[in-house]
XYZ file of C-alpha atoms in Angstrom:
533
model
C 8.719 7.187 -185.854
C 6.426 4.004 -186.073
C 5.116 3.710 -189.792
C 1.868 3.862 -189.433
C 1.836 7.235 -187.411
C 4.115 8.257 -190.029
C 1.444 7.533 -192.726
C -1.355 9.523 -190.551
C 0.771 12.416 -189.913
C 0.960 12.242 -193.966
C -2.408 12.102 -194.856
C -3.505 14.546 -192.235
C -0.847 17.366 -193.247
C -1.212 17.248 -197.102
C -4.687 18.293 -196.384
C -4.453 20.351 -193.293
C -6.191 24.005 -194.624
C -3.829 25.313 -191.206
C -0.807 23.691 -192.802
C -1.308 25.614 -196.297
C -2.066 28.407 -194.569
C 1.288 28.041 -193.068
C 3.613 27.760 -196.059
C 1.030 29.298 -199.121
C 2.675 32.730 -200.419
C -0.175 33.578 -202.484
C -2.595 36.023 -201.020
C -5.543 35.215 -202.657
C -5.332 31.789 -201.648
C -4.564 32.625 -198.006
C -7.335 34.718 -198.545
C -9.894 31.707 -199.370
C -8.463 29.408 -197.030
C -8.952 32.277 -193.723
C -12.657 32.325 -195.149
C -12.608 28.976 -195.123
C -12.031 28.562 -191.840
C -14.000 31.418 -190.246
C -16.569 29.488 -192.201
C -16.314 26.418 -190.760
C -15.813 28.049 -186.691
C -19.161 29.612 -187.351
C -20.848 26.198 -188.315
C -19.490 25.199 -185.077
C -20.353 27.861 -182.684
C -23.947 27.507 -184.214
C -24.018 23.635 -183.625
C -22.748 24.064 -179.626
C -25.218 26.720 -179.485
C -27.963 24.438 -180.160
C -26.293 21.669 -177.922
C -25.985 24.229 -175.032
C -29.922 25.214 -175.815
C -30.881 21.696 -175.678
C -29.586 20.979 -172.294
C -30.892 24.131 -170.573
C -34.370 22.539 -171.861
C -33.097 19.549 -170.169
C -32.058 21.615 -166.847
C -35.003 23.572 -166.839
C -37.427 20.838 -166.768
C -36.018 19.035 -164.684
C -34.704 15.980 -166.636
C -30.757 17.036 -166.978
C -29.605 13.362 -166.328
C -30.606 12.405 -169.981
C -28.078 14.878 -171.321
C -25.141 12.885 -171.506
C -27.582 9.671 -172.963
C -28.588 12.225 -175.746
C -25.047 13.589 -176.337
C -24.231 9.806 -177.050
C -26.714 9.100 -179.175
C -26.288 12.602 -180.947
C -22.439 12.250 -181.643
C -23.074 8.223 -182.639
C -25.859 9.262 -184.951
C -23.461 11.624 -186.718
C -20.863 9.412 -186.658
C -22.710 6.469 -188.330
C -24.676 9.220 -190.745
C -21.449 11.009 -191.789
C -19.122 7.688 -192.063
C -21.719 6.090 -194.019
C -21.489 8.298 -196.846
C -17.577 9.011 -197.066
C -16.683 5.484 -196.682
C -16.519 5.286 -200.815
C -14.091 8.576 -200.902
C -11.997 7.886 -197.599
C -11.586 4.074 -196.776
C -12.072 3.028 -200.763
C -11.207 4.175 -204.257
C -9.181 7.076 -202.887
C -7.065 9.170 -205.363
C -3.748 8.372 -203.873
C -4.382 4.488 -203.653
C -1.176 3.192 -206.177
C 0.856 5.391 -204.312
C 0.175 4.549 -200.730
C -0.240 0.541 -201.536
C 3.611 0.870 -203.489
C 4.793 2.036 -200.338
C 5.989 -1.155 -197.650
C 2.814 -1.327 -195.500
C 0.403 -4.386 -195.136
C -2.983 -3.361 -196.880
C -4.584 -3.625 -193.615
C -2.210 -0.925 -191.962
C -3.316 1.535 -194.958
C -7.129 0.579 -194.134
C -6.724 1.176 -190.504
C -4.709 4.700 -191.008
C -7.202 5.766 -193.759
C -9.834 5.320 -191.300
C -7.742 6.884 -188.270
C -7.991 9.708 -190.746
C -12.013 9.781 -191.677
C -12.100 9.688 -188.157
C -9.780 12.612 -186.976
C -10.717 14.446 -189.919
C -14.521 14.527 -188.285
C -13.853 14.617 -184.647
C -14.364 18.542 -184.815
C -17.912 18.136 -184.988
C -17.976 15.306 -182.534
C -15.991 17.732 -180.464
C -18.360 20.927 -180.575
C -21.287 18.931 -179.501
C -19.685 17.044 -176.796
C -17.992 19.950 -175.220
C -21.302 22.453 -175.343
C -23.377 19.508 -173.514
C -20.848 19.403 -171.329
C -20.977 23.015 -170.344
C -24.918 22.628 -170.257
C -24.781 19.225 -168.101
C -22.042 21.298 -165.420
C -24.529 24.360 -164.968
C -27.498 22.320 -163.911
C -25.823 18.943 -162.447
C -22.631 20.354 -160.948
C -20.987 16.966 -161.195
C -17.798 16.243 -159.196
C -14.385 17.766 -161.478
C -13.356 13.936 -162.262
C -16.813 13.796 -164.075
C -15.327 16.187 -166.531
C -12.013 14.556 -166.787
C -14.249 10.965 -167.511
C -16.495 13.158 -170.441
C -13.647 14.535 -172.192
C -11.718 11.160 -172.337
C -14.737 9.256 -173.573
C -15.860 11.699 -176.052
C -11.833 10.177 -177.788
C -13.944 7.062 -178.339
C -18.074 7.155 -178.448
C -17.554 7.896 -182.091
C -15.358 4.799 -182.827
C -18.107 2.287 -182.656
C -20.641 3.704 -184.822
C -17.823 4.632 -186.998
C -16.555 0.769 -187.303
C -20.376 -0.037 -187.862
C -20.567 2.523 -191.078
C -17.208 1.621 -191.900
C -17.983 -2.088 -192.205
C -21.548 -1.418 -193.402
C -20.210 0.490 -196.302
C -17.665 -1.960 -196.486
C -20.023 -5.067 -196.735
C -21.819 -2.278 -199.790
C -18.371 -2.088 -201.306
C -17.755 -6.016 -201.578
C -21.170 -6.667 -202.707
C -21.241 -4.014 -205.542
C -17.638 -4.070 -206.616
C -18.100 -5.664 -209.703
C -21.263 -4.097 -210.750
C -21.346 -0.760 -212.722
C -23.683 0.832 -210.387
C -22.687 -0.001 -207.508
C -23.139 3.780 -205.894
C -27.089 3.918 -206.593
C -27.748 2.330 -203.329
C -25.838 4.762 -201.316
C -27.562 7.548 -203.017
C -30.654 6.351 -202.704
C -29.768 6.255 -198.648
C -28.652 9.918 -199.152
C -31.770 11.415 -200.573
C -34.222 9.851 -198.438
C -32.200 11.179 -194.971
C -31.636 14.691 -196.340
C -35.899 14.321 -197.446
C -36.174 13.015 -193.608
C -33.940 16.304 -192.513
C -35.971 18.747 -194.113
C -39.665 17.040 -193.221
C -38.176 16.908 -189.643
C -38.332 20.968 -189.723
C -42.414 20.792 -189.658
C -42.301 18.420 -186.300
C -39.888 20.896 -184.668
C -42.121 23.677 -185.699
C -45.323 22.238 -184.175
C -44.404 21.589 -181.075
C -43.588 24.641 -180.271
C -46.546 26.141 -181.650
C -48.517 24.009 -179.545
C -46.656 24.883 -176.427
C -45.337 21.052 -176.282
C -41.983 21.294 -175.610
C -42.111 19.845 -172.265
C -43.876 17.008 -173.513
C -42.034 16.731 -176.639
C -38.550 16.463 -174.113
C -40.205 14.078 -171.812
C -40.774 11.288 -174.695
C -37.162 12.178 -175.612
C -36.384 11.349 -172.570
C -38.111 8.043 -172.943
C -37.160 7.438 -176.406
C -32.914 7.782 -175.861
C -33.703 5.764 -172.655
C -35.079 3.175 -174.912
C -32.267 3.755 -177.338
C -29.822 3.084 -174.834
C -31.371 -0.111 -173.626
C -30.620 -1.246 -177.105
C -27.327 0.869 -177.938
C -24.775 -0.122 -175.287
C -22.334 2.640 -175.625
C -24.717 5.130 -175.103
C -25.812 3.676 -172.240
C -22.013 3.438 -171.037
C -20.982 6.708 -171.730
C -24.241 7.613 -169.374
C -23.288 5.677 -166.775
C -20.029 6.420 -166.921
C -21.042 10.329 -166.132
C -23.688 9.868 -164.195
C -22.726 7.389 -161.942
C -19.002 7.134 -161.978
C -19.203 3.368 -163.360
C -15.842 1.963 -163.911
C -16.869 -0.761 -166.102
C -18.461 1.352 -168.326
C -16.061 3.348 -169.104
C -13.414 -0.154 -169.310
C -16.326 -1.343 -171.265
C -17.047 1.704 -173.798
C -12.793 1.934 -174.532
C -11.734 -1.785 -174.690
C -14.952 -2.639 -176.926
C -13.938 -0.128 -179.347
C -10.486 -0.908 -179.549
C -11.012 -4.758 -179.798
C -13.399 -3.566 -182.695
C -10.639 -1.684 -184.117
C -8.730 -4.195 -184.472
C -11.459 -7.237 -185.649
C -12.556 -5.240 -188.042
C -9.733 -3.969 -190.314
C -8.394 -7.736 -189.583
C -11.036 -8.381 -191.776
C -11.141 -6.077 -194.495
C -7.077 -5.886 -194.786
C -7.716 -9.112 -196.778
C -10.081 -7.665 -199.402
C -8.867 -4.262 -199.474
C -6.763 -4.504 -202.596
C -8.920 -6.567 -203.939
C -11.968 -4.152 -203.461
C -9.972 -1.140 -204.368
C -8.812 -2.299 -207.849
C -12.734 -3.595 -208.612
C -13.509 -0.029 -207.750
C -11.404 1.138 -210.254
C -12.428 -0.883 -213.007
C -15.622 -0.914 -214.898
C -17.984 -4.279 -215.317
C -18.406 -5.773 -218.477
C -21.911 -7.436 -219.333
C -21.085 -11.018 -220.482
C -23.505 -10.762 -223.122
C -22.258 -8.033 -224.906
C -22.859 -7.833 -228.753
C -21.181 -5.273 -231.022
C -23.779 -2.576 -232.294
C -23.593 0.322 -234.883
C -22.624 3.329 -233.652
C -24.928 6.713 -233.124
C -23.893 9.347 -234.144
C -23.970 12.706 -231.737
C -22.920 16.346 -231.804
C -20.099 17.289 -229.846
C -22.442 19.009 -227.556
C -24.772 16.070 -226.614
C -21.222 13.910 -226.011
C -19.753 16.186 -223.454
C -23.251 16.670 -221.788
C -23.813 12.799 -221.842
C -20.342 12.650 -220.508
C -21.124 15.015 -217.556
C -24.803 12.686 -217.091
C -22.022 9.684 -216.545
C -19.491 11.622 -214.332
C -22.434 12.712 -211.946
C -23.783 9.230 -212.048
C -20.935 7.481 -211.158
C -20.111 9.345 -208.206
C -22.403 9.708 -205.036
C -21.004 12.731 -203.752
C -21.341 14.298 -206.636
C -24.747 13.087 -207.187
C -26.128 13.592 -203.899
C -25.165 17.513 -204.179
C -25.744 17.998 -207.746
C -29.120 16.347 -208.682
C -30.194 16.714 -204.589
C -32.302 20.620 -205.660
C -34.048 18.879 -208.253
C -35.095 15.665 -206.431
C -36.310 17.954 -204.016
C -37.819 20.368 -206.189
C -39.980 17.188 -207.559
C -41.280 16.384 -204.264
C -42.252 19.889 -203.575
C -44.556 20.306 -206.991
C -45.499 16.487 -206.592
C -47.372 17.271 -202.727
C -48.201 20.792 -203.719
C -50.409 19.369 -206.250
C -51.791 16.680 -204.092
C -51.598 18.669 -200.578
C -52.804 21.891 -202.040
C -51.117 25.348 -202.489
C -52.495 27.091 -199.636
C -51.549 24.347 -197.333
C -47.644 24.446 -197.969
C -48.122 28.260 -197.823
C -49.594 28.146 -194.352
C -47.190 25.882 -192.996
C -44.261 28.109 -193.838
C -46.365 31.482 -192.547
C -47.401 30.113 -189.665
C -51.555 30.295 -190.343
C -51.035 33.869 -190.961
C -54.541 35.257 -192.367
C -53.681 36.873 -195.708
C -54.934 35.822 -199.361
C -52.145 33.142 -200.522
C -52.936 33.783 -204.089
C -50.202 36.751 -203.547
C -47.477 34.729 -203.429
C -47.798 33.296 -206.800
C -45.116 35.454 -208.231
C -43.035 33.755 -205.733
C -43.626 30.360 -207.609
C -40.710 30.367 -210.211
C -38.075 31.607 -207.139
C -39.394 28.740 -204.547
C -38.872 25.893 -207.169
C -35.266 27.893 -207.875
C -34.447 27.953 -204.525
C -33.890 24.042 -204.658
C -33.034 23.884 -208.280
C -30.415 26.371 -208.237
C -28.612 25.410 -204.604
C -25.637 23.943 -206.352
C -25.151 23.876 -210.419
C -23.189 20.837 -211.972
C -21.404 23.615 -213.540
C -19.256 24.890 -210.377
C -18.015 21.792 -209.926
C -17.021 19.338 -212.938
C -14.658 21.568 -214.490
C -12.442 20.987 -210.922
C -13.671 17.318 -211.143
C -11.948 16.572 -213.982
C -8.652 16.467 -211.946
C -5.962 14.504 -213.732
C -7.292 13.960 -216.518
C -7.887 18.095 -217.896
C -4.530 17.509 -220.030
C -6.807 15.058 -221.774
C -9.179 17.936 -222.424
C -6.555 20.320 -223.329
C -4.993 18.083 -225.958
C -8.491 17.348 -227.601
C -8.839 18.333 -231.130
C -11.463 21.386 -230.945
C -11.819 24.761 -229.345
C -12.467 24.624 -225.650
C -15.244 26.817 -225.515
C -17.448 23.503 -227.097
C -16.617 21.282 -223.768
C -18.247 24.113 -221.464
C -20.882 24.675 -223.576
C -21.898 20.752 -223.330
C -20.916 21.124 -219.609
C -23.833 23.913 -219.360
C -26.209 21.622 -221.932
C -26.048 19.166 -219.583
C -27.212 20.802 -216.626
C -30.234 22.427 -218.319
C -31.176 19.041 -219.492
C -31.350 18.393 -215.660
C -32.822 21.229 -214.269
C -35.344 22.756 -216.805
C -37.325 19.514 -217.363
C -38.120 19.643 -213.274
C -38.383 23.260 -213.090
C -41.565 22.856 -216.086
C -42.879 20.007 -213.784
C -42.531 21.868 -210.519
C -43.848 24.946 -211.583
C -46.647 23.882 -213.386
C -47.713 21.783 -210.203
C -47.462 24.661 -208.158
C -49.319 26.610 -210.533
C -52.295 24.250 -210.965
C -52.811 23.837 -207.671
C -52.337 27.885 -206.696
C -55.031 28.540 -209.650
C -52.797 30.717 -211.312
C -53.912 32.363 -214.699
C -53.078 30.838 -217.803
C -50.577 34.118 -218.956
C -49.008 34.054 -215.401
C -48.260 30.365 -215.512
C -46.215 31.204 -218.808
C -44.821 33.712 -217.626
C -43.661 31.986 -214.768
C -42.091 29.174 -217.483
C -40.042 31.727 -218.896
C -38.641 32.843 -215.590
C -38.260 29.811 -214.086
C -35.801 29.075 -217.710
C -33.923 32.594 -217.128
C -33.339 31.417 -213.747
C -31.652 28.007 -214.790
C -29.992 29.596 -217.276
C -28.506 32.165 -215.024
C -27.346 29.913 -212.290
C -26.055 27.304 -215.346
C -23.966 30.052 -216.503
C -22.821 32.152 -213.275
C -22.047 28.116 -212.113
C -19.517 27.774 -214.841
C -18.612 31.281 -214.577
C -17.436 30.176 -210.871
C -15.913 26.497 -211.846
C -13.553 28.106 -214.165
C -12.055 30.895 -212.975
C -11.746 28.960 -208.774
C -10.800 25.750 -211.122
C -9.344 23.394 -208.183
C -7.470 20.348 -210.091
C -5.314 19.016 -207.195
C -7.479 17.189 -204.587
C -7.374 14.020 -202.635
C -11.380 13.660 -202.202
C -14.505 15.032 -204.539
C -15.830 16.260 -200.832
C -12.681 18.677 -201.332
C -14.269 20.156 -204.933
C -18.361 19.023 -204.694
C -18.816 20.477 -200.422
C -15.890 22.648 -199.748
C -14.537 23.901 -203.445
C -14.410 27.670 -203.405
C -16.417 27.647 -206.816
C -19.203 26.341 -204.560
C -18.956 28.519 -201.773
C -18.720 31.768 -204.614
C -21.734 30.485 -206.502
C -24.309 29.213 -203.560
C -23.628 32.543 -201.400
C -24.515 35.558 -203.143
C -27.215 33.480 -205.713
C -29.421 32.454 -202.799
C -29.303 35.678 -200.792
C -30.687 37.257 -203.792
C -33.225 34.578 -204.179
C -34.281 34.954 -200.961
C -34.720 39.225 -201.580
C -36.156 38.740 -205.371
C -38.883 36.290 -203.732
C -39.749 38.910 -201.465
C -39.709 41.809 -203.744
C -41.491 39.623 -206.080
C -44.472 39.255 -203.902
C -44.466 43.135 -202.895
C -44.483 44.021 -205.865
C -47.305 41.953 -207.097
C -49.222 43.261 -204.321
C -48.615 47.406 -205.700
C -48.221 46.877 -209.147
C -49.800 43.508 -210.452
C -48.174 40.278 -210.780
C -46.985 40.135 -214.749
C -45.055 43.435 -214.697
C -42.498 42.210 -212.314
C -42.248 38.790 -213.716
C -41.781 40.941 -216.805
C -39.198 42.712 -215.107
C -37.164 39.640 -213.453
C -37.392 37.960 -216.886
C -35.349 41.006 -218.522
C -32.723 40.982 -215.725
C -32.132 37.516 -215.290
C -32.325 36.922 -218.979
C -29.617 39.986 -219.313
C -27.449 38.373 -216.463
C -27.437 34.715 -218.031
C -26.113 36.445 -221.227
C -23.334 38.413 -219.288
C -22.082 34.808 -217.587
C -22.267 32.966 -220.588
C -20.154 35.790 -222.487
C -17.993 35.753 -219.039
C -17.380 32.014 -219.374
C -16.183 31.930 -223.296
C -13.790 33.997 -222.276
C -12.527 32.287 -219.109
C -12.723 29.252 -221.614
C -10.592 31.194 -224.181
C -8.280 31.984 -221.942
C -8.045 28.292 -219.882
C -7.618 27.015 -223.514
């Protein structure tokens, strides 16, 4: 078998969930990994649902020959979107690096099949989207049979090129920031602002179908991926290529990419080790001077260690700090925008006294704070290195305690801010707004110690990626489920309640239970800690 299959076939079966499936004799595990999957066929089936949706809009208005543009520019956008941000886990300072570089292949051979990978390893989505707007496109256009012969070849290779773009984009980042000690703000920075853009996007989306322009809002869609097209070539290739049958297009849209292939990773197969082992390494600032040392309590250390662990890591980053950034922005325009304003947008204009919802405050700003807890995920970060934890000289219950500091330092500091913005600008009372404080603190607390709760006991130490611990980790899944369903129904309740009963007996009440359930998760992980230790 040529080597560099070989090495694909590697990579792709030591992380194949199917493949562990296959040969796992533990239950419980085959358990997790069946939910896992289910999981992950629903995302799916919802995504080509939308994509089917989309193109009936398209059919019905009469504009179905801009489906395959838009399915271009779709899958490209998630290609470049998604590439972008795994470059720094897939194509560079990768856990099994000084294994795979002692092994006789030429560093560009390893860059190439680590990027076959990234690239197989997201064609699923690619996939769902292109097949569903193919099913759409067939109902209204009834193309010719070859058409869908030419559609399922090509959708093999529109994702390349915007692939190769991120790939050498985040490879230019790589090079630039190699030496530098933080090198990954940049890419978080590009993080937060699109997931900010994602979630502002849901207000456009909303008014124009309250305002009965859809056919409108499809029209300058229509113009605006014609534009795009006019400027991104393989979009307007793969159209072509459907549409009209065009032979060059399609020779175009497959020999581009593959001649990019191969430019490309001609390119960075010269830097790669050199890139890889700066990864690895730390800077040193030329002017250092030796300083007296400050002393700190065991607790502060761990939770300053966790602060540089989450810092020096943009996955980890952009999941664990992502509720509170956005939890900022939401007290930040709710005191400059107005209470009633944000209210209305999310009710529709409904015509009811907003001030009700104030005992909602405390569970809106936990709704962002608590979506993942640093807590469910660094005890699996620390990988390799737990013997080093294990073999430390005090009791084991101290390093999840600073674990747990750590993230209250994060989250309770933005909670106050969010919560008091919310509350100035809703007019609350003065004994509701402290009230509120004190639940909004129960609630951090809670999801602090039901996070470590679920980090210990689904501790995952073997993994190739952080995506594998900080996205898809079963601690994750466990924690984010059940605590924002309940969320969700306490928010509710919360405002019912307030209606019947006033609003300070159940923020009395929530403060009790949520103060009752932090204790029983911080008891729960001491002893998971005892018994770890």
């Amino acid at each position: 078998m040529n080597k560099n299959i070989l090495l694909l076939k590697t990579l792709l079966l030591s992380t194949s969930q199917i493949n562990k499936l296959k040969y796992c004799n533990d239950k419980k595990k085959k358990g997790k990994i069946i939910g896992g999957i289910v999981g992950v066929v629903v995302i799916y089936l919802l995504i080509m649902g939308f994509a089917i949706l989309t193109c009936i809009g398209y059919g019905v208005t009469g504009m179905i020959d801009a489906a395959p543009v838009m399915c271009a520019l779709i899958i490209s956008l998630l290609a470049f979107v998604f590439t972008l941000f795994k470059t720094n886990g897939y194509l560079f300072n990768f856990k099994e690096y000084d294994m795979l570089m002692s092994l006789p292949f030429e560093p560009k051979k390893v860059a190439a099949c680590k990027f076959l990978y990234m690239y197989i390893k997201s064609m699923a989505w690619h996939v769902s989207i292109s097949v569903a707007m193919m099913i759409g496109y067939g109902i209204f256009a009834r193309p010719a049979f070859y058409v869908y012969i030419i559609w399922a070849v090509l959708t093999v290779f529109l994702p390349i090129i915007p692939t190769l773009i991120a790939s050498f984009f985040g490879f230019i980042i790589a090079r630039i920031f190699a030496g530098f000690k933080k090198r990954n703000i940049l890419q978080t920075v590009f993080t937060f602002i699109f997931v900010i853009l994602a979630f502002s996007s849901r207000f456009l989306i909303q008014g124009m179908f309250e305002n009965d322009k859809v056919k409108e809002t499809l029209q300058s869609a229509q113009d605006l991926t014609t534009g795009a097209a006019k400027i991104y070539l393989p979009a307007r290739w793969f159209s072509d290529a459907i549409t009209a049958a065009d032979i060059l297009s399609i020779v175009l849209l497959i020999g581009i990419s593959v001649i990019l292939f191969a430019v490309l990773f001609a390119i960075v197969g010269r830097s790669y080790r050199k890139i890889n082992s700066q990864l690895k390494n730390h800077a040193a600032a030329r002017n250092f001077k030796m300083k007296s040392q400050k002393k700190k309590s065991i607790l502060n250390t761990i939770a300053y260690k966790e602060f540089k662990r989450l810092t020096g890591s943009t996955t980890y980053m952009t999941n664990g700090a992502m509720g509170v950034i956005l939890a900022t922005v939401l007290g930040v325009v709710t005191l400059f925008i107005g209470f009633d304003t944000i209210i209305g947008l999310v009710v529709r204009g409904a015509k009811f006294d907003y001030a009700v919802v104030q005992p909602a405050i405390p569970f809106i700003i936990f709704f962002f704070i608590g979506m993942v807890s640093t807590t469910c995920c660094s005890p699996s970060l620390e990988g390799k290195n737990y013997w080093i934890i294990q073999s430390l000289p005090l009791d084991k219950r101290k390093v999840y305690q600073g674990k747990m500091l750590f993230n209250m330092y994060m989250d309770v500091p933005v909670m106050v801010l969010a919560t008091l913005c919310m509350c100035i600008s809703s007019g609350a009372p003065i004994l509701d707004t402290i009230l509120y404080l004190i639940l909004g603190f129960s609630l951090c607390a809670f999801s602090t110690t039901w996070g470590c709760v679920c980090g210990i006991k689904h501790m995952k130490l073997e993994w190739e990626n952080e995506i594998e611990v900080v996205k898809q980790g079963a601690a994750v899944t466990i924690y984010l489920l059940p605590n924002m369903f309940v969320t969700m129904i306490f928010s509710a309740l919360s405002v019912i309640l307030g209606i019947f009963i006033g609003r300070l007996v159940p923020t009395v009440i929530f403060i009790i239970f949520y103060s009752g359930l932090a204790v029983i998760c911080y008891l729960g992980a001491m002893s998971l800690a005892r018994k770890r230790g």
